[in-house]
Amino acid sequence: YAVYAGNNENGCGPFNLPLYACKAEGLGEIYLLGQDSDVHKIRTEGQDAHAIFANGRGYIKAKNIDVETTGDGAHGVAAQRIAGTYYYSASNTGMQDYAGSVDLTGNVFINVKGQDAYALYADSFDAADGKDQNGKIASIKSYDSDTRQIVKDKIYRINGDMLARNSGIIDLWMGEHSAFTGKANAETNGVINLNLRGANSVWNMTGNSTLTNLSLGDSSLIYTHSGNFSPMTLTVRNNFDAADGTIQLNTVLGDDNSQTDKLLVAGDTSGSAKIRIKNAGGGGAQTIQGIKIID
């Protein structure tokens, strides 16, 4: 890894047996506090070589970062929980359970290129609640733990997918001039909250996605297809705030059974949005119920 805070996951047992993690007696902390004119540029090339990784009892605060990974499985920013047996000495072994976290307090640029690599990845290893022995959950947030304030006004330019799994949390507030190109999925009680702000901000959604909460804040959500048209669905499990945003979907303009991109909201909705429909090859036809694009 390029930047790593946390527990050595294995190799601390007797005779370096990999069955034991090292004992974490204190926090591993890293602060990347680059100014606007002094951005941290972080590059990795190897397989599974994450650029920024908080694991176990690790904490990273990152401000103004420019991240690129090219290896397969190499995440841009990752947070993970570990639980298992530690070894310190023959008389000092036992169980430990800690979740790493990353606070993003400045501008964030991430570009990942490898297979199975995520721009942001959070895994708290427990679909029930994800809490470690201190009640902490593996997380990546637009948040400053020192001031206990959400950081709302920074620029995010993200090329790559997001994944939160096993109750892991990704919570982003993306300010004006932000752009996210990729898909986002919250699995097994994972949480992804996306708050986009500004008329010049956009999410170019490139595949089926599942979020916890979404707020557009005058920004745009564009269903972005490459190659032949294959309908995509965005599912918001909790609440969707249209917030004067714009949603652009692709629909074969034909009869009631026409293929179309869709937005599904399981919770509450609020605000209003412009809806734009791009014809995905239809020649027009009579409908009875119409083509459902939002449910």
PDB file of N, CA, C and O in Angstrom, residues 15 60 63 78 86 88 102 115-116 133 153 160-161 163 175 181 185 198 200 205 213 219 233 236 250 261 272:
ATOM      1  N   PHE A  15       6.963 -18.127  15.653  1.00  0.00           N
ATOM      2  CA  PHE A  15       7.638 -18.550  14.420  1.00  0.00           C
ATOM      3  C   PHE A  15       6.997 -17.911  13.184  1.00  0.00           C
ATOM      4  O   PHE A  15       6.990 -18.480  12.100  1.00  0.00           O
ATOM      5  N   ILE A  60      -7.140   7.654   9.174  1.00  0.00           N
ATOM      6  CA  ILE A  60      -6.467   8.530   8.216  1.00  0.00           C
ATOM      7  C   ILE A  60      -7.346   9.749   7.963  1.00  0.00           C
ATOM      8  O   ILE A  60      -8.536   9.613   7.662  1.00  0.00           O
ATOM      9  N   LYS A  63      -6.643  15.421   3.171  1.00  0.00           N
ATOM     10  CA  LYS A  63      -7.086  16.716   2.661  1.00  0.00           C
ATOM     11  C   LYS A  63      -6.318  17.022   1.382  1.00  0.00           C
ATOM     12  O   LYS A  63      -5.086  17.048   1.377  1.00  0.00           O
ATOM     13  N   ALA A  78      -9.700   2.990   0.949  1.00  0.00           N
ATOM     14  CA  ALA A  78     -10.346   1.810   1.530  1.00  0.00           C
ATOM     15  C   ALA A  78     -10.335   1.893   3.049  1.00  0.00           C
ATOM     16  O   ALA A  78      -9.389   2.407   3.657  1.00  0.00           O
ATOM     17  N   TYR A  86      -4.899 -12.103  18.187  1.00  0.00           N
ATOM     18  CA  TYR A  86      -3.609 -11.430  18.130  1.00  0.00           C
ATOM     19  C   TYR A  86      -2.573 -12.220  18.928  1.00  0.00           C
ATOM     20  O   TYR A  86      -2.894 -13.054  19.768  1.00  0.00           O
ATOM     21  N   TYR A  88       1.117 -11.296  20.969  1.00  0.00           N
ATOM     22  CA  TYR A  88       2.154 -10.361  21.396  1.00  0.00           C
ATOM     23  C   TYR A  88       3.328 -11.117  22.012  1.00  0.00           C
ATOM     24  O   TYR A  88       4.479 -10.814  21.753  1.00  0.00           O
ATOM     25  N   VAL A 102     -11.607   6.622   7.469  1.00  0.00           N
ATOM     26  CA  VAL A 102     -10.958   7.690   6.704  1.00  0.00           C
ATOM     27  C   VAL A 102     -11.862   8.904   6.711  1.00  0.00           C
ATOM     28  O   VAL A 102     -13.038   8.823   6.345  1.00  0.00           O
ATOM     29  N   GLN A 115      -8.917  -4.195 -12.723  1.00  0.00           N
ATOM     30  CA  GLN A 115     -10.105  -5.018 -12.515  1.00  0.00           C
ATOM     31  C   GLN A 115     -10.349  -5.194 -11.016  1.00  0.00           C
ATOM     32  O   GLN A 115      -9.420  -5.306 -10.223  1.00  0.00           O
ATOM     33  N   ASP A 116     -11.636  -5.223 -10.636  1.00  0.00           N
ATOM     34  CA  ASP A 116     -12.016  -5.428  -9.240  1.00  0.00           C
ATOM     35  C   ASP A 116     -11.379  -4.393  -8.315  1.00  0.00           C
ATOM     36  O   ASP A 116     -11.117  -4.673  -7.136  1.00  0.00           O
ATOM     37  N   GLN A 133     -15.391  -3.726  18.716  1.00  0.00           N
ATOM     38  CA  GLN A 133     -15.503  -3.810  20.175  1.00  0.00           C
ATOM     39  C   GLN A 133     -15.704  -2.453  20.840  1.00  0.00           C
ATOM     40  O   GLN A 133     -16.121  -2.372  21.997  1.00  0.00           O
ATOM     41  N   ASP A 153     -18.215  21.344   1.178  1.00  0.00           N
ATOM     42  CA  ASP A 153     -18.005  22.238   0.035  1.00  0.00           C
ATOM     43  C   ASP A 153     -16.809  21.872  -0.828  1.00  0.00           C
ATOM     44  O   ASP A 153     -16.331  22.699  -1.600  1.00  0.00           O
ATOM     45  N   GLY A 160     -14.295   5.623 -11.189  1.00  0.00           N
ATOM     46  CA  GLY A 160     -14.237   4.285 -10.630  1.00  0.00           C
ATOM     47  C   GLY A 160     -15.462   4.032  -9.785  1.00  0.00           C
ATOM     48  O   GLY A 160     -16.200   4.959  -9.431  1.00  0.00           O
ATOM     49  N   ASP A 161     -15.697   2.779  -9.449  1.00  0.00           N
ATOM     50  CA  ASP A 161     -16.901   2.384  -8.727  1.00  0.00           C
ATOM     51  C   ASP A 161     -16.721   2.540  -7.218  1.00  0.00           C
ATOM     52  O   ASP A 161     -15.606   2.667  -6.710  1.00  0.00           O
ATOM     53  N   LEU A 163     -18.061   0.717  -3.439  1.00  0.00           N
ATOM     54  CA  LEU A 163     -18.682  -0.442  -2.823  1.00  0.00           C
ATOM     55  C   LEU A 163     -18.609  -0.321  -1.306  1.00  0.00           C
ATOM     56  O   LEU A 163     -17.530  -0.124  -0.741  1.00  0.00           O
ATOM     57  N   GLY A 175     -19.186  18.869  -3.468  1.00  0.00           N
ATOM     58  CA  GLY A 175     -19.512  20.257  -3.751  1.00  0.00           C
ATOM     59  C   GLY A 175     -19.523  20.587  -5.229  1.00  0.00           C
ATOM     60  O   GLY A 175     -19.324  19.723  -6.096  1.00  0.00           O
ATOM     61  N   THR A 181     -17.898   9.306 -12.067  1.00  0.00           N
ATOM     62  CA  THR A 181     -18.174   8.439 -13.203  1.00  0.00           C
ATOM     63  C   THR A 181     -17.955   7.000 -12.766  1.00  0.00           C
ATOM     64  O   THR A 181     -16.816   6.587 -12.502  1.00  0.00           O
ATOM     65  N   ASN A 185     -22.585   0.635  -5.177  1.00  0.00           N
ATOM     66  CA  ASN A 185     -23.433  -0.426  -4.640  1.00  0.00           C
ATOM     67  C   ASN A 185     -23.207  -0.618  -3.151  1.00  0.00           C
ATOM     68  O   ASN A 185     -22.074  -0.740  -2.682  1.00  0.00           O
ATOM     69  N   GLY A 198     -24.536  21.600  -6.727  1.00  0.00           N
ATOM     70  CA  GLY A 198     -24.054  22.517  -7.745  1.00  0.00           C
ATOM     71  C   GLY A 198     -24.464  22.159  -9.151  1.00  0.00           C
ATOM     72  O   GLY A 198     -24.456  20.998  -9.547  1.00  0.00           O
ATOM     73  N   ASN A 200     -22.914  22.527 -11.782  1.00  0.00           N
ATOM     74  CA  ASN A 200     -21.807  21.990 -12.569  1.00  0.00           C
ATOM     75  C   ASN A 200     -21.298  20.655 -12.039  1.00  0.00           C
ATOM     76  O   ASN A 200     -20.200  20.226 -12.395  1.00  0.00           O
ATOM     77  N   MET A 205     -23.638   7.723 -14.193  1.00  0.00           N
ATOM     78  CA  MET A 205     -23.825   6.366 -13.692  1.00  0.00           C
ATOM     79  C   MET A 205     -23.630   5.368 -14.829  1.00  0.00           C
ATOM     80  O   MET A 205     -24.347   5.402 -15.826  1.00  0.00           O
ATOM     81  N   ASN A 213     -29.088   6.622   0.516  1.00  0.00           N
ATOM     82  CA  ASN A 213     -29.757   7.911   0.355  1.00  0.00           C
ATOM     83  C   ASN A 213     -29.066   8.688  -0.755  1.00  0.00           C
ATOM     84  O   ASN A 213     -27.852   8.582  -0.942  1.00  0.00           O
ATOM     85  N   SER A 219     -27.685  19.358  -9.040  1.00  0.00           N
ATOM     86  CA  SER A 219     -26.723  18.674  -9.906  1.00  0.00           C
ATOM     87  C   SER A 219     -27.453  17.721 -10.850  1.00  0.00           C
ATOM     88  O   SER A 219     -28.686  17.659 -10.869  1.00  0.00           O
ATOM     89  N   THR A 233     -30.714   0.351 -13.752  1.00  0.00           N
ATOM     90  CA  THR A 233     -31.618   0.729 -12.675  1.00  0.00           C
ATOM     91  C   THR A 233     -30.818   1.289 -11.509  1.00  0.00           C
ATOM     92  O   THR A 233     -29.819   0.697 -11.094  1.00  0.00           O
ATOM     93  N   VAL A 236     -32.697   3.418  -4.732  1.00  0.00           N
ATOM     94  CA  VAL A 236     -32.414   4.165  -3.506  1.00  0.00           C
ATOM     95  C   VAL A 236     -33.229   3.509  -2.398  1.00  0.00           C
ATOM     96  O   VAL A 236     -34.460   3.570  -2.403  1.00  0.00           O
ATOM     97  N   ASN A 250     -32.432   6.878 -20.431  1.00  0.00           N
ATOM     98  CA  ASN A 250     -32.500   6.417 -21.810  1.00  0.00           C
ATOM     99  C   ASN A 250     -33.668   5.445 -21.943  1.00  0.00           C
ATOM    100  O   ASN A 250     -33.806   4.511 -21.146  1.00  0.00           O
ATOM    101  N   ASP A 261     -34.257   2.794 -18.827  1.00  0.00           N
ATOM    102  CA  ASP A 261     -33.596   2.992 -17.544  1.00  0.00           C
ATOM    103  C   ASP A 261     -34.655   3.328 -16.505  1.00  0.00           C
ATOM    104  O   ASP A 261     -35.723   3.872 -16.836  1.00  0.00           O
ATOM    105  N   SER A 272     -38.116  18.595  -6.238  1.00  0.00           N
ATOM    106  CA  SER A 272     -38.505  18.401  -7.635  1.00  0.00           C
ATOM    107  C   SER A 272     -37.258  18.334  -8.496  1.00  0.00           C
ATOM    108  O   SER A 272     -36.192  18.828  -8.115  1.00  0.00           O
TER     109      SER A 272
END
